[in-house]
Amino acid sequence: MSDAIEGLLEEGRTFPPPPEFAATARVRDSSLQAAADADPEAFWAGQAAELLDWDRPWDRVLDWQPPDAQWFLGGTLNVAHNCVDRHVAAGLGDRVAFLWEGEPGDERAITYAELQDEVSRAANALLALGIERGDRVAIYMGMVPELPIAMLACARIGAAHSVVFGGFTADSLRGRINDAEAKALITCDGAWRRGAVVPLKDIADEALQDAPSVHHCIVLRRTDHGVSMTPGRDHWWHDLVEAQSEHCPPEPMDAEQLLFILYTSGTTAKPKGIMHTTGGYLTQVASTFRNVFDIRPESDVYWCTADCGWVTGHSYIVYGPLANGATSVIYEGTPDHPDKDRFWAIVEKYGVTILYTAPTAIRTFMKWGDEYPQRRDLSSLRLLGSVGEPINPEAWIWYHDVIGHGRTPIVDTWWQTETGAIMISPLPGATPLKPGSATFPLPGVGADVVGDDGEPVGVPGGGYLVLNRPWPSMLRGVWGDPQRFRDTYWSRFEGLYFAGDGAKRDADGYLWLLGRVDDVMLVSGHNISTAEVESALVDHHAVAEAAVVGTTDATTGQAVSAFVILRSGNVASDDLVRELRDHVAKLIGPIAKPKSILFTDDLPKTRSGKIMRRLLRNVAEDESLGDTTTLADPSVVAGIRDRYLASNAGGDDE
Ligand code: ATP
Ligand code: MG
């Protein structure tokens, strides 16, 4: 990466753990790290033994035939037992597992004892429909408590779930159902979103028209707006599930039994069905949830704002928190309903202590303005987290100051659908933070930055982020496509997992994620990362969010094209364009100056909120847009294309 940028991201302040936080933190020093470094396998085996209940102990910790890993061979356990039953057995049945709030304002508190009954009934319902160990069950629901209940019911009987985000279209749902050959679908009549009904069952009906593997569809009543039910195939949840017994013994599963398939968010390409198994996955999500979020299950109220349709929801709404016996908030709707302070109202109402959200949300809140969080009492918060994209230093500082009131550490957690659990993150009681850096690999995780030759680049240096050691929650493959597994992740560098992301280490060894290497721009022979130019733009007080891409340029090879969303109260002008270009030149260097800047109200994002730079590149290069099915709102990119062509965006050459 270019040296000129070195200054920008590193000159920022360093934030040591606040003393009052560090005093009681689970991890306060480097002893855990030292133990893991000495013997990573023994470290993970220790976590597995300490954090989980096993029906049968494993014979071997790890079998590693690159790129195929098996963890805890011969061991058996049940995920639902570990997430629910054992807490009830330990006398914690009255502890609240989920504090659920519907978008219209209705609420439910579900204790671990109630969760045990509900999961058991749902599991019996699946058994009654003939679902067996090894079958796949698709789940297409809004964020209602029955969504985690359905996931746990599958885990209880050894069926693998495939959760499909409730914002996907019938085509996307059908594609995922057919790819996994799901035997059953669990859905809702509808979901509440921004005050309106999303007709999930209608969409599911359309998907099921051409999904021959599905014999049964269970429908939860949520919006009660009237749906059609196909006799023989469709069953109301309240008829089928509620009639079942609440006794359903959790069956021991092999540690390598398939727990779920989850399709990646499709930011770069056609989604892949990522496979995760039982023992290793649960070990690492339980361990990382405990250490990264410094959880105190008896007193914390934790809230992860993701949807269960993404891996973040799987690992840090369902499995990690429940394995630790934590109390979590689940919110059904959007952050701007009925007003833009809804998230902060929820923090205030439930006394949320730990909040985990995404940079895209944080930048949206910045755009809306400080008045919304300032209306509410956020003093319960003691720790903040971020996941999904690089968080720009400016957004980090805003999150820290406006939401955390300058008191809370922030854990910037890097991981992927494929990694299953957090891989790179601060430990908030031990790691001094640098805004915008995910800091270091967690204990037991091997991550490095390598150059084109696969050799570590050293400190400081930039290149490709790789994982150089197997980890318990690693993907076990791509469903139905072993070749794609090898080609996508293991072919670039011999013996290394290549994550697709660029990264650099600064002089202190801190890791900075630089976005996807496919997005890196090559301007006059210099590599320039999208993340750094975007950070420089967002650093300007007028800018809420920015996306940059490289476009073909006759003189420089590639030129930087920027798409910018302004913070509320700012107006687009030619002067502002000049100011922003100069700002980037000042922070990074003239080489990184955007050639063109287009102001826009929206950016093309996946349904999980990530910017799809590939599409912006297509717009700037006037190419066909290709596959846009994973876009949240396909009209956004069409609008940008019209404006881009109308503006004749070319900028001036200097
Ligand atoms: P696809 O793989 O289909 O293109 P995707 O990569 O967006 O989709 P996910 O598995 O949801 O699907 O996202 C993982 C990616 O998100 C990472 O590879 C990285 O690019 C980005 N990411 C996640 N967390 C962070 C973080 N803390 N900092 C920087 N980037 C992050
Ligand atoms: Mg990916």
XYZ file of C-alpha atoms in Angstrom, residues 147-648:
502
model
C -36.737 -17.475 14.488
C -34.051 -18.435 17.046
C -36.491 -20.998 18.411
C -36.739 -22.602 14.965
C -32.942 -22.624 14.625
C -32.540 -24.274 18.030
C -35.295 -26.784 17.239
C -33.315 -27.912 14.191
C -30.138 -28.152 16.257
C -31.967 -30.199 18.861
C -32.856 -32.940 16.382
C -29.755 -32.690 14.210
C -31.385 -31.111 11.164
C -29.314 -28.373 9.535
C -30.939 -24.987 9.156
C -30.510 -22.603 6.277
C -31.748 -19.195 7.366
C -32.610 -16.891 4.489
C -32.865 -13.205 5.361
C -36.504 -12.065 5.354
C -35.734 -9.237 2.928
C -34.829 -11.516 0.051
C -37.024 -11.986 -3.029
C -38.831 -15.167 -4.061
C -36.077 -15.928 -6.590
C -33.313 -15.633 -4.008
C -35.251 -17.736 -1.523
C -36.015 -20.388 -4.138
C -32.383 -20.540 -5.229
C -31.206 -21.129 -1.672
C -33.937 -23.683 -0.909
C -33.160 -25.650 -4.036
C -29.397 -25.462 -3.579
C -29.719 -26.956 -0.096
C -32.634 -29.260 -1.060
C -34.512 -28.242 2.055
C -37.287 -30.600 3.116
C -39.278 -28.002 5.025
C -39.673 -24.250 5.184
C -40.516 -22.269 8.313
C -41.905 -18.801 7.635
C -44.331 -16.140 8.900
C -47.487 -14.734 7.366
C -45.683 -11.406 7.308
C -43.138 -9.210 9.038
C -43.352 -5.620 10.239
C -41.000 -3.264 8.527
C -41.246 0.521 8.773
C -44.892 0.275 9.730
C -45.828 -1.880 6.734
C -46.290 -5.607 6.260
C -43.685 -7.542 4.291
C -45.789 -10.419 2.883
C -43.368 -13.232 3.643
C -45.837 -16.037 3.068
C -46.847 -14.708 -0.371
C -43.185 -14.503 -1.313
C -42.602 -17.992 0.085
C -45.568 -19.320 -1.927
C -44.002 -17.944 -5.075
C -40.657 -19.510 -4.192
C -42.271 -22.864 -3.404
C -43.906 -23.071 -6.830
C -40.630 -24.453 -8.046
C -39.020 -26.005 -4.985
C -39.759 -29.731 -5.245
C -37.766 -30.768 -2.154
C -40.075 -28.894 0.244
C -42.894 -31.073 1.559
C -43.954 -28.966 4.523
C -44.254 -25.306 5.342
C -44.813 -24.074 8.905
C -46.325 -20.595 9.118
C -46.123 -18.387 12.188
C -48.883 -15.816 12.544
C -47.354 -12.406 13.103
C -49.094 -9.741 11.024
C -52.435 -11.536 10.689
C -53.170 -9.916 7.348
C -54.667 -12.992 5.684
C -52.668 -15.482 3.644
C -53.534 -18.541 1.623
C -52.618 -21.927 3.028
C -51.999 -24.939 0.811
C -53.717 -27.982 2.386
C -51.360 -30.830 3.179
C -48.272 -28.674 2.770
C -48.883 -25.661 5.007
C -49.331 -25.811 8.778
C -49.990 -22.957 11.173
C -47.326 -22.769 13.883
C -50.031 -22.222 16.510
C -51.845 -25.420 15.490
C -48.880 -27.653 14.905
C -46.219 -26.510 17.356
C -48.357 -25.528 20.284
C -50.021 -28.958 20.346
C -46.689 -30.722 20.865
C -45.200 -31.973 24.093
C -42.539 -29.822 25.746
C -40.425 -32.908 26.270
C -37.946 -33.637 23.528
C -34.632 -34.989 24.740
C -31.717 -33.305 22.931
C -29.851 -35.951 20.977
C -26.080 -36.156 21.141
C -24.570 -35.098 17.826
C -21.178 -35.818 16.412
C -18.900 -32.794 16.783
C -18.636 -32.657 12.990
C -22.394 -32.951 12.345
C -23.613 -30.186 10.003
C -25.237 -27.483 12.138
C -26.167 -25.032 9.407
C -25.670 -23.780 5.891
C -25.570 -20.029 5.433
C -25.190 -18.206 2.158
C -22.691 -15.292 2.153
C -24.098 -11.828 1.672
C -23.149 -11.680 -1.989
C -21.164 -8.455 -1.885
C -18.681 -9.677 -4.471
C -20.221 -12.634 -6.221
C -22.949 -15.288 -6.287
C -23.596 -16.365 -2.682
C -21.892 -19.524 -1.506
C -23.559 -22.028 0.852
C -21.097 -21.977 3.726
C -21.179 -25.072 5.950
C -20.620 -24.990 9.699
C -20.539 -27.940 12.061
C -21.315 -28.483 15.724
C -18.489 -28.773 18.256
C -15.824 -26.458 16.876
C -18.318 -23.801 15.860
C -19.976 -23.673 19.257
C -16.615 -23.657 21.035
C -15.336 -20.623 19.180
C -18.555 -18.586 19.240
C -18.930 -19.249 22.979
C -15.300 -18.325 23.647
C -15.241 -15.175 21.511
C -18.593 -13.966 22.803
C -17.339 -14.288 26.350
C -13.964 -12.639 25.857
C -14.614 -10.017 23.188
C -17.858 -8.790 24.749
C -16.557 -9.268 28.279
C -19.938 -10.710 29.119
C -21.278 -10.925 32.646
C -24.420 -12.969 32.073
C -25.908 -12.159 35.460
C -25.952 -8.405 34.899
C -25.374 -7.480 31.247
C -28.101 -6.680 28.746
C -26.567 -7.327 25.358
C -27.959 -6.188 22.034
C -26.736 -7.186 18.606
C -28.728 -5.271 16.002
C -28.021 -7.695 13.155
C -30.624 -9.960 11.612
C -30.548 -13.713 12.218
C -30.369 -14.033 8.438
C -26.666 -13.091 8.569
C -23.811 -14.890 10.241
C -23.619 -12.162 12.873
C -27.131 -13.103 13.950
C -26.302 -16.805 14.018
C -23.157 -16.449 16.087
C -23.847 -13.385 18.210
C -27.627 -13.272 18.639
C -28.297 -16.983 18.953
C -25.423 -19.356 19.644
C -22.754 -17.254 21.402
C -25.032 -15.394 23.811
C -27.178 -18.428 24.647
C -24.167 -20.698 25.163
C -23.045 -18.153 27.769
C -26.472 -17.878 29.420
C -26.701 -14.186 28.502
C -29.716 -11.888 28.275
C -30.159 -10.315 24.829
C -32.429 -7.773 23.255
C -33.991 -8.647 19.896
C -35.677 -5.878 17.936
C -37.940 -6.631 15.014
C -37.955 -3.466 12.942
C -36.052 -0.573 11.425
C -34.079 2.105 13.310
C -36.261 4.950 12.013
C -39.680 3.716 13.054
C -41.595 5.558 14.363
C -38.687 7.998 14.624
C -34.944 8.088 14.102
C -34.241 7.592 17.795
C -35.720 4.082 17.998
C -32.406 2.342 18.723
C -31.607 4.787 21.502
C -35.094 4.423 22.945
C -34.471 0.670 23.134
C -31.076 1.142 24.799
C -32.715 3.408 27.372
C -35.755 1.214 27.969
C -33.924 -2.063 28.518
C -30.742 -0.632 30.008
C -28.583 -2.119 27.267
C -24.976 -2.455 28.463
C -23.326 -3.888 25.326
C -24.278 -2.804 21.813
C -23.019 -4.530 18.660
C -23.866 -2.950 15.307
C -22.454 -2.204 11.846
C -20.544 0.758 10.363
C -23.306 1.252 7.803
C -25.755 1.882 10.659
C -23.299 4.134 12.493
C -22.756 6.272 9.395
C -26.521 6.513 8.898
C -26.906 7.753 12.472
C -24.161 10.328 11.824
C -26.056 11.478 8.759
C -29.291 11.841 10.735
C -27.598 13.997 13.355
C -26.660 13.880 17.048
C -30.031 15.089 18.284
C -31.563 11.610 18.133
C -29.149 9.812 20.477
C -29.012 12.922 22.642
C -32.725 12.627 23.367
C -32.166 9.392 25.277
C -30.321 8.164 28.331
C -27.484 5.990 27.070
C -25.589 5.839 30.361
C -26.129 2.065 30.738
C -23.763 1.336 27.836
C -20.350 0.027 28.865
C -19.072 -1.563 25.645
C -19.678 -1.001 21.923
C -18.941 -3.280 18.985
C -18.707 -2.976 15.212
C -18.774 -5.564 12.428
C -19.320 -5.945 8.694
C -17.071 -3.388 7.028
C -14.033 -1.341 7.927
C -15.117 1.380 10.343
C -13.645 4.733 9.351
C -11.789 6.508 12.168
C -14.281 9.371 11.943
C -17.255 7.038 12.434
C -15.370 5.269 15.241
C -14.843 8.561 17.074
C -18.490 9.529 16.597
C -19.628 6.147 17.947
C -17.244 6.482 20.879
C -18.164 10.058 21.743
C -21.834 10.432 20.867
C -23.091 6.921 21.697
C -20.461 5.859 24.237
C -20.096 9.322 25.819
C -16.351 8.852 25.596
C -16.424 6.127 28.268
C -16.856 2.858 26.410
C -14.239 0.778 24.631
C -15.128 -0.246 21.070
C -14.437 -3.710 19.740
C -13.970 -3.572 15.967
C -14.431 -7.240 15.085
C -13.204 -8.673 11.795
C -14.620 -11.975 10.637
C -16.661 -13.553 7.859
C -19.494 -15.972 7.218
C -16.689 -18.393 6.428
C -14.814 -17.941 9.703
C -17.991 -18.523 11.755
C -16.716 -16.473 14.669
C -14.702 -13.340 15.389
C -11.039 -13.703 14.379
C -9.468 -10.270 14.767
C -10.589 -7.941 17.531
C -9.408 -6.056 20.570
C -9.940 -7.609 23.993
C -11.540 -4.574 25.556
C -9.920 -4.853 28.982
C -6.431 -5.420 27.631
C -5.905 -3.945 24.147
C -5.189 -0.229 23.626
C -7.464 0.856 20.778
C -6.696 2.805 17.631
C -9.812 4.150 15.888
C -10.268 2.246 12.643
C -7.987 -0.685 13.486
C -9.316 -4.144 14.366
C -6.008 -4.461 16.301
C -4.803 -8.091 16.670
C -5.847 -11.705 16.044
C -7.629 -13.219 19.028
C -5.879 -15.856 21.151
C -5.751 -19.136 19.240
C -6.151 -17.428 15.854
C -3.329 -17.217 13.320
C -3.623 -14.235 10.965
C -0.966 -12.502 8.918
C -0.470 -10.057 6.078
C 1.415 -11.440 3.080
C 2.635 -10.102 -0.257
C 2.114 -11.496 -3.753
C 4.638 -14.239 -3.002
C 2.736 -15.407 0.070
C 5.535 -14.280 2.400
C 4.710 -12.145 5.451
C 5.231 -8.465 4.663
C 6.568 -7.625 8.093
C 5.924 -4.547 10.216
C 4.943 -2.088 8.901
C 3.625 -3.372 5.597
C 0.545 -3.999 3.522
C -0.846 -6.834 1.433
C -3.303 -9.703 1.670
C -4.955 -10.864 4.882
C -4.505 -14.617 5.380
C -5.254 -17.111 8.115
C -2.354 -19.454 8.614
C -3.701 -21.981 11.076
C -6.969 -23.953 11.274
C -9.554 -22.617 13.747
C -12.468 -24.470 15.351
C -15.326 -22.521 13.727
C -13.852 -22.572 10.238
C -16.119 -23.357 7.330
C -16.126 -27.029 6.430
C -16.756 -26.289 2.778
C -19.197 -24.854 0.254
C -22.402 -26.886 0.120
C -22.457 -29.036 -2.992
C -19.320 -27.458 -4.473
C -16.046 -28.733 -3.005
C -14.105 -27.315 -5.949
C -15.397 -23.806 -5.312
C -14.250 -24.171 -1.696
C -10.709 -24.936 -2.806
C -10.633 -22.387 -5.621
C -12.081 -19.508 -3.640
C -10.169 -19.774 -0.398
C -7.152 -22.027 -0.764
C -5.733 -21.578 -4.244
C -4.044 -18.187 -4.053
C -1.383 -19.061 -1.486
C -0.107 -22.540 -0.723
C -1.452 -23.758 2.633
C -3.010 -20.409 3.590
C -6.656 -19.395 3.805
C -7.036 -16.201 1.783
C -9.937 -14.114 3.051
C -10.272 -11.787 0.039
C -9.471 -8.704 2.119
C -6.483 -6.405 1.995
C -4.844 -5.332 5.236
C -1.800 -3.603 6.585
C 0.158 -3.681 9.778
C 1.317 -0.384 11.201
C 4.607 0.157 12.970
C 3.079 -1.143 16.224
C 1.845 -4.312 14.519
C -1.816 -3.235 14.566
C -3.964 -4.658 11.755
C -5.944 -2.279 9.562
C -8.505 -3.802 7.208
C -8.413 -2.102 3.834
C -11.444 -3.568 2.086
C -11.515 -6.237 -0.572
C -8.418 -6.674 -2.677
C -10.614 -6.801 -5.784
C -11.490 -3.176 -5.029
C -7.922 -1.890 -4.670
C -7.149 0.883 -7.147
C -3.944 1.217 -9.100
C -3.284 4.904 -9.817
C -0.066 5.825 -11.628
C 1.535 2.655 -10.321
C 0.442 3.154 -6.680
C -1.922 0.824 -4.872
C -4.624 2.826 -3.168
C -7.220 1.146 -1.004
C -10.872 2.104 -1.166
C -11.108 2.117 2.625
C -8.432 4.765 3.024
C -9.851 7.214 0.492
C -13.337 6.664 1.902
C -12.013 7.330 5.406
C -10.386 10.545 4.239
C -13.676 11.704 2.686
C -15.716 10.767 5.761
C -13.138 12.648 7.827
C -14.536 15.864 6.301
C -17.283 17.364 8.486
C -19.780 17.544 5.604
C -19.561 13.859 4.661
C -21.581 11.026 6.208
C -20.646 8.189 3.900
C -18.497 7.634 0.840
C -17.704 4.898 -1.646
C -14.832 5.035 -4.082
C -13.904 2.873 -7.043
C -11.131 2.823 -9.596
C -12.102 3.589 -13.183
C -10.069 3.257 -16.349
C -8.038 6.349 -17.105
C -5.889 6.975 -20.169
C -3.102 8.742 -18.286
C -2.995 7.196 -14.829
C -4.197 3.669 -15.581
C -6.958 4.022 -13.008
C -8.569 7.105 -11.549
C -10.433 7.452 -8.260
C -14.183 8.009 -8.644
C -16.050 8.919 -5.475
C -19.720 8.724 -4.532
C -20.538 10.817 -1.484
C -23.502 11.129 0.896
C -23.576 14.400 2.836
C -24.464 14.804 6.505
C -27.821 16.475 7.092
C -27.560 20.275 6.772
C -24.890 20.303 4.035
C -25.426 21.259 0.417
C -23.670 19.923 -2.670
C -21.640 22.495 -4.613
C -18.617 22.796 -6.871
C -16.768 24.440 -3.999
C -17.456 21.436 -1.829
C -16.152 19.135 -4.562
C -12.902 21.100 -4.610
C -12.733 21.117 -0.831
C -13.191 17.355 -0.619
C -10.583 16.676 -3.269
C -8.132 18.887 -1.413
C -9.020 17.183 1.848
C -8.119 13.778 0.429
C -4.922 15.216 -1.055
C -3.984 16.651 2.334
C -4.656 13.471 4.297
C -3.341 10.872 1.877
C -1.515 12.644 -0.931
C -2.346 14.166 -4.330
C -2.227 10.732 -5.914
C -5.404 9.670 -4.085
C -7.399 12.751 -5.038
C -10.736 11.669 -6.538
C -10.974 12.587 -10.186
C -14.753 12.797 -9.931
C -17.142 13.172 -7.023
C -20.849 12.487 -7.377
C -23.156 13.499 -4.532
C -25.929 11.014 -3.901
C -28.583 10.274 -1.290
C -27.965 6.568 -1.337
C -25.389 3.956 -2.238
C -26.031 0.496 -3.671
C -25.885 -1.858 -0.717
C -26.450 -5.528 -0.120
C -29.358 -6.428 2.056
C -26.898 -6.665 4.932
C -25.973 -3.028 4.367
C -22.595 -3.360 2.661
C -21.601 -1.124 -0.194
C -21.402 -3.002 -3.507
C -18.464 -1.231 -5.138
C -18.568 -3.624 -8.078
C -21.815 -1.963 -9.198
C -20.446 1.550 -8.803
C -17.515 0.495 -10.930
C -19.950 -0.754 -13.554
C -21.754 2.586 -13.440
C -18.540 4.564 -13.772
C -17.312 2.349 -16.593
C -20.732 2.355 -18.254
C -20.904 -1.439 -18.158
C -23.811 -3.778 -17.644
C -24.717 -4.170 -13.989
C -24.762 -7.967 -13.981
C -26.305 -9.806 -11.032
C -28.080 -7.375 -8.695
C -30.267 -9.856 -6.808
C -28.476 -9.314 -3.514
C -29.064 -5.549 -3.628
C -31.367 -4.146 -0.987
C -32.891 -1.656 -3.415
C -32.045 -2.096 -7.101
C -33.526 1.311 -7.951
C -30.676 3.032 -6.080
C -28.045 1.971 -8.548
C -30.239 2.891 -11.518
C -30.715 6.362 -10.023
C -26.993 6.784 -9.493
C -26.322 5.697 -13.054
C -28.720 8.334 -14.429
C -27.173 11.077 -12.319
C -23.675 9.924 -13.129
C -24.281 10.057 -16.862
C -26.126 13.401 -16.559
C -23.296 14.943 -14.539
C -20.846 13.792 -17.168
